[in-house]
Every structure is written in structure tokens, then in C-alpha cells.
Amino acid sequence: MNEPRIGLALSGGGFRATAFGLGCLRALHDRDLLRHVRVVSGISGGSLLAAMWAYGPESFDEFDDTVTSLLHQGLHVELIKRTVAPISIMRSAGSTTRSLLRREPRSYSRTNSLIEALAARDFGRKPIASVTHPDLATVITATDLDTMSTMRFGSEVSSCWFHGDVTDPISVADAVAASAAFPLLLPPVTRTFTFNCRDGTTHKQQVVLTDGGVYDNLGLSALMPGRNPRFTRHAYELDYLIVSDAGRGKTVKSSSNYMYKRLPRVFDITYGKTQDAGRSSLNEVGRSGQVRGIVHSYLAQRDGKLPVHLVDLVPRSAVVNYPTNFAKMNAADLAAIAIRGEQLTRVLLAHHCPELGI
């Protein structure tokens, strides 16, 4: 068999997605498959993991230690400290005033604290084109609120379907923060880029970027087969799709007529429908044989429906209710989520793609 070309998608879901995806990457590393990953696509918490791997140290063990350390430390406290710093308060107030007077999006907000926190780390300071691993392309997706379309940052090209290709330098920190700007908590990232259009013209355009999960929380759309290079700059020839999906499935919650409960629930439903659509598309690709194989490691997978029974499987119930945030993770939660990701990936690789890693 020719060298397999693998597309790896790392879903959104805060640190839950980062930890679950770390387990999936551990399983791929153990089977010596990471060197066959031709493109990694990340959303939100998955974009953080994708960036830390693609732009981090060459050694997997060093990468693993770096991610584990960040998950243990968390980002919440650091973000609060950066947000309440006097210079940040002054810049945010000035930006808010100008926004109200000019009726335009804020150029500086508390989301800038996330950008600064990421830029304080080695991987975040790198230009988006400076990937550590050879032959690896990256795709970090945000959603442009103005055009209601994707803004994809990548090592090969950064582009918005509506506006064209970006010619300006972009940092990894900016890309990840835009992808992770969860709408209910973080204001969008506003940037003005110079775009090259398909007709050869060039223009400057402001984009207002929020969480990539609004459009595609699984990070799958850029990797799907059949994408036409005439209409998208992110089209890849792949033999296998491996998806780390940190979604927690359908949940039962008490409802309320009051807005503070109603709006988050409506948001959950919208996110859930988007995720279900992505999973349906993935299943259809598998059924139609458009790729050689698919591995869908799903955190909320029903334990009894796995193709192989694992005696020591970390149960779904132990991880499925972990929240979507960037707060520090204790050792027990991190171990449970990462080990479940590793276990599911191992089982599904062996069952659906036994030819890989042999």
C-alpha cells in the first residue's frame, strides 16, 4: 500500500476537547501514524491542541508534557489577570468608546487577553506558515459574523470564501483565539486584512471573527472529499479521516422561560444540530467509499455500542458532563478524558482500519 494520507480533525469543546484529542494523538503516535497526517484541522479547544502539536516541539513527549502542563494550569486565572491589568482596561475602554461613536466592532476586548496569553507561549508567537513537522498542513477555522462564512487560517493559505486569500502575516495566537472566541463568553476578534480576490484584484476588508464551532464544530468540512479547488483554497486528497469528537451528545436539562437559561439552551440546540450534520456527512462518506477508512472517536460514544468490549474502558459517565471551558483540570479528570480518547481511538483504528500501523 502507498503511504497513507491522513486527515485529522480535532473538534471544539474547550479543555475537554484538548484533553480528549491529546488521548487520540497518543494512540496515533503509538502506532506511528502521526507522520502520515497530511493536514490537521482544529476548532476552538481542538485548534489549541492542533496548534500546540503543529507548531510545538518536534518531540512528541515534549509536546505531551507541554499540553498536560497547560491543562493542569488552566487559562482562566491568567486571562482574568490580563483583563484587569490597567493597560488592558484603558485599551478596552477606549475601544468601546470608539465603537459606540463610530458604530463599528471593538478593536480591543477581553478576547485580546486570550491572544496575549497564547502569544506568551512559543507556539503562539510563530507565524501561521511555520509548521514544525514536514509535509503537514494546518487549518484553524473561525466564523466571520459579517459574511456568515468560514475564515480558515492555514500554513499553506489563509482565506475567507467570501473575500479571497489573506496576504498579511498572521500569528498562530491570533488564529487560535479567533477560533476559540466562544460567543456567549468572548467578544469576536476584529481584524482588517488585505485579500487577493479570485479575479486578481486586491482589497482591504474587515472581518469579525468568532468561534469556528458556530459553522463546523467538528473541524471536518475542510477535510471532506470532493471539494473543488476552483471554489475553495482548502481542498485535500486524503485516504483516511480520523476525527476526535469531544461532543457530549444529547443532554437533559431543566428549562426556563427566563433568558439566562433559555438562551444558553437554544445555543446548545443549535450547536447540537451542527454537530449532528457533520457526523451524518462523515457517515455518508464512509458508506460511499470516498476514502479508504474513517475513525470517529466520540467522547459521548455509548459504551455498549463499541465493536470490542474493553474491561478497563473509562466509562462515558465519568467524562461526558465535564464542562466546556479553559479552567484548570485536576489530574483525575485529565487522566479520565485523555485515556478514554486514547482507548476509543485504539479500538476503532484496529476495527475499522486494521491496515494502518502494521
mmCIF file with all atom_site columns, C-alpha atoms in Angstrom, residues 187-261:
data_model
loop_
_atom_site.group_PDB
_atom_site.id
_atom_site.type_symbol
_atom_site.label_atom_id
_atom_site.label_alt_id
_atom_site.label_comp_id
_atom_site.label_asym_id
_atom_site.label_entity_id
_atom_site.label_seq_id
_atom_site.pdbx_PDB_ins_code
_atom_site.Cartn_x
_atom_site.Cartn_y
_atom_site.Cartn_z
_atom_site.occupancy
_atom_site.B_iso_or_equiv
_atom_site.pdbx_formal_charge
_atom_site.auth_seq_id
_atom_site.auth_comp_id
_atom_site.auth_asym_id
_atom_site.auth_atom_id
_atom_site.pdbx_PDB_model_num
ATOM 1  C CA . PRO A 1 187 ? -16.273 39.071 22.063  1.00 0.00 ? 187 PRO A CA 1
ATOM 2  C CA . PRO A 1 188 ? -15.284 38.442 18.442  1.00 0.00 ? 188 PRO A CA 1
ATOM 3  C CA . VAL A 1 189 ? -11.812 39.209 17.121  1.00 0.00 ? 189 VAL A CA 1
ATOM 4  C CA . THR A 1 190 ? -11.899 42.111 14.671  1.00 0.00 ? 190 THR A CA 1
ATOM 5  C CA . ARG A 1 191 ? -9.138  42.333 12.083  1.00 0.00 ? 191 ARG A CA 1
ATOM 6  C CA . THR A 1 192 ? -8.574  44.128 8.772   1.00 0.00 ? 192 THR A CA 1
ATOM 7  C CA . PHE A 1 193 ? -6.750  42.018 6.195   1.00 0.00 ? 193 PHE A CA 1
ATOM 8  C CA . THR A 1 194 ? -5.570  42.557 2.645   1.00 0.00 ? 194 THR A CA 1
ATOM 9  C CA . PHE A 1 195 ? -7.244  39.977 0.413   1.00 0.00 ? 195 PHE A CA 1
ATOM 10 C CA . ASN A 1 196 ? -6.358  38.730 -3.056  1.00 0.00 ? 196 ASN A CA 1
ATOM 11 C CA . CYS A 1 197 ? -9.591  38.006 -4.895  1.00 0.00 ? 197 CYS A CA 1
ATOM 12 C CA . ARG A 1 198 ? -10.191 35.286 -7.468  1.00 0.00 ? 198 ARG A CA 1
ATOM 13 C CA . ASP A 1 199 ? -10.391 37.908 -10.223 1.00 0.00 ? 199 ASP A CA 1
ATOM 14 C CA . GLY A 1 200 ? -6.865  39.095 -9.412  1.00 0.00 ? 200 GLY A CA 1
ATOM 15 C CA . THR A 1 201 ? -7.834  42.293 -7.614  1.00 0.00 ? 201 THR A CA 1
ATOM 16 C CA . THR A 1 202 ? -6.674  43.211 -4.115  1.00 0.00 ? 202 THR A CA 1
ATOM 17 C CA . HIS A 1 203 ? -8.658  44.937 -1.391  1.00 0.00 ? 203 HIS A CA 1
ATOM 18 C CA . LYS A 1 204 ? -8.658  45.564 2.346   1.00 0.00 ? 204 LYS A CA 1
ATOM 19 C CA . GLN A 1 205 ? -11.569 44.154 4.314   1.00 0.00 ? 205 GLN A CA 1
ATOM 20 C CA . GLN A 1 206 ? -12.543 43.977 7.970   1.00 0.00 ? 206 GLN A CA 1
ATOM 21 C CA . VAL A 1 207 ? -13.648 40.616 9.338   1.00 0.00 ? 207 VAL A CA 1
ATOM 22 C CA . VAL A 1 208 ? -15.391 39.975 12.660  1.00 0.00 ? 208 VAL A CA 1
ATOM 23 C CA . LEU A 1 209 ? -14.386 36.524 13.829  1.00 0.00 ? 209 LEU A CA 1
ATOM 24 C CA . THR A 1 210 ? -15.997 34.245 16.378  1.00 0.00 ? 210 THR A CA 1
ATOM 25 C CA . ASP A 1 211 ? -15.815 30.565 17.382  1.00 0.00 ? 211 ASP A CA 1
ATOM 26 C CA . GLY A 1 212 ? -15.316 28.263 14.404  1.00 0.00 ? 212 GLY A CA 1
ATOM 27 C CA . GLY A 1 213 ? -17.762 25.846 16.012  1.00 0.00 ? 213 GLY A CA 1
ATOM 28 C CA . VAL A 1 214 ? -20.632 28.125 15.036  1.00 0.00 ? 214 VAL A CA 1
ATOM 29 C CA . TYR A 1 215 ? -20.061 26.919 11.478  1.00 0.00 ? 215 TYR A CA 1
ATOM 30 C CA . ASP A 1 216 ? -18.446 23.497 11.961  1.00 0.00 ? 216 ASP A CA 1
ATOM 31 C CA . ASN A 1 217 ? -17.721 22.292 15.496  1.00 0.00 ? 217 ASN A CA 1
ATOM 32 C CA . LEU A 1 218 ? -16.074 19.062 14.321  1.00 0.00 ? 218 LEU A CA 1
ATOM 33 C CA . GLY A 1 219 ? -13.498 20.706 12.063  1.00 0.00 ? 219 GLY A CA 1
ATOM 34 C CA . LEU A 1 220 ? -14.494 18.312 9.302   1.00 0.00 ? 220 LEU A CA 1
ATOM 35 C CA . SER A 1 221 ? -15.713 20.482 6.458   1.00 0.00 ? 221 SER A CA 1
ATOM 36 C CA . ALA A 1 222 ? -12.225 21.416 5.195   1.00 0.00 ? 222 ALA A CA 1
ATOM 37 C CA . LEU A 1 223 ? -11.197 17.744 5.021   1.00 0.00 ? 223 LEU A CA 1
ATOM 38 C CA . MET A 1 224 ? -14.203 16.256 3.266   1.00 0.00 ? 224 MET A CA 1
ATOM 39 C CA . PRO A 1 225 ? -13.607 14.605 -0.123  1.00 0.00 ? 225 PRO A CA 1
ATOM 40 C CA . GLY A 1 226 ? -14.963 16.122 -3.309  1.00 0.00 ? 226 GLY A CA 1
ATOM 41 C CA . ARG A 1 227 ? -14.087 19.738 -2.504  1.00 0.00 ? 227 ARG A CA 1
ATOM 42 C CA . ASN A 1 228 ? -13.317 21.615 -5.705  1.00 0.00 ? 228 ASN A CA 1
ATOM 43 C CA . PRO A 1 229 ? -10.063 23.640 -5.727  1.00 0.00 ? 229 PRO A CA 1
ATOM 44 C CA . ARG A 1 230 ? -11.731 26.053 -8.133  1.00 0.00 ? 230 ARG A CA 1
ATOM 45 C CA . PHE A 1 231 ? -14.028 27.206 -5.349  1.00 0.00 ? 231 PHE A CA 1
ATOM 46 C CA . THR A 1 232 ? -12.008 26.659 -2.181  1.00 0.00 ? 232 THR A CA 1
ATOM 47 C CA . ARG A 1 233 ? -8.348  27.029 -1.289  1.00 0.00 ? 233 ARG A CA 1
ATOM 48 C CA . HIS A 1 234 ? -8.662  24.254 1.269   1.00 0.00 ? 234 HIS A CA 1
ATOM 49 C CA . ALA A 1 235 ? -9.072  21.012 -0.658  1.00 0.00 ? 235 ALA A CA 1
ATOM 50 C CA . TYR A 1 236 ? -7.020  17.923 0.169   1.00 0.00 ? 236 TYR A CA 1
ATOM 51 C CA . GLU A 1 237 ? -6.544  14.459 -1.323  1.00 0.00 ? 237 GLU A CA 1
ATOM 52 C CA . LEU A 1 238 ? -6.850  12.107 1.670   1.00 0.00 ? 238 LEU A CA 1
ATOM 53 C CA . ASP A 1 239 ? -7.147  8.373  2.145   1.00 0.00 ? 239 ASP A CA 1
ATOM 54 C CA . TYR A 1 240 ? -8.293  8.323  5.782   1.00 0.00 ? 240 TYR A CA 1
ATOM 55 C CA . LEU A 1 241 ? -10.216 10.649 8.069   1.00 0.00 ? 241 LEU A CA 1
ATOM 56 C CA . ILE A 1 242 ? -9.616  10.478 11.813  1.00 0.00 ? 242 ILE A CA 1
ATOM 57 C CA . VAL A 1 243 ? -11.902 12.611 13.958  1.00 0.00 ? 243 VAL A CA 1
ATOM 58 C CA . SER A 1 244 ? -11.524 13.471 17.629  1.00 0.00 ? 244 SER A CA 1
ATOM 59 C CA . ASP A 1 245 ? -15.055 14.481 18.614  1.00 0.00 ? 245 ASP A CA 1
ATOM 60 C CA . ALA A 1 246 ? -15.408 15.821 22.169  1.00 0.00 ? 246 ALA A CA 1
ATOM 61 C CA . GLY A 1 247 ? -19.148 16.418 21.934  1.00 0.00 ? 247 GLY A CA 1
ATOM 62 C CA . ARG A 1 248 ? -21.172 15.186 24.878  1.00 0.00 ? 248 ARG A CA 1
ATOM 63 C CA . GLY A 1 249 ? -24.258 14.145 22.957  1.00 0.00 ? 249 GLY A CA 1
ATOM 64 C CA . LYS A 1 250 ? -27.821 14.907 23.931  1.00 0.00 ? 250 LYS A CA 1
ATOM 65 C CA . THR A 1 251 ? -28.286 16.152 27.490  1.00 0.00 ? 251 THR A CA 1
ATOM 66 C CA . VAL A 1 252 ? -31.421 16.607 29.569  1.00 0.00 ? 252 VAL A CA 1
ATOM 67 C CA . LYS A 1 253 ? -31.609 19.942 31.384  1.00 0.00 ? 253 LYS A CA 1
ATOM 68 C CA . SER A 1 254 ? -34.321 21.818 33.203  1.00 0.00 ? 254 SER A CA 1
ATOM 69 C CA . SER A 1 255 ? -35.778 24.565 31.032  1.00 0.00 ? 255 SER A CA 1
ATOM 70 C CA . SER A 1 256 ? -36.944 28.037 31.947  1.00 0.00 ? 256 SER A CA 1
ATOM 71 C CA . ASN A 1 257 ? -38.827 30.977 30.479  1.00 0.00 ? 257 ASN A CA 1
ATOM 72 C CA . TYR A 1 258 ? -36.105 33.240 31.822  1.00 0.00 ? 258 TYR A CA 1
ATOM 73 C CA . MET A 1 259 ? -33.482 34.440 29.345  1.00 0.00 ? 259 MET A CA 1
ATOM 74 C CA . TYR A 1 260 ? -30.406 33.395 31.358  1.00 0.00 ? 260 TYR A CA 1
ATOM 75 C CA . LYS A 1 261 ? -31.413 29.753 30.941  1.00 0.00 ? 261 LYS A CA 1
#
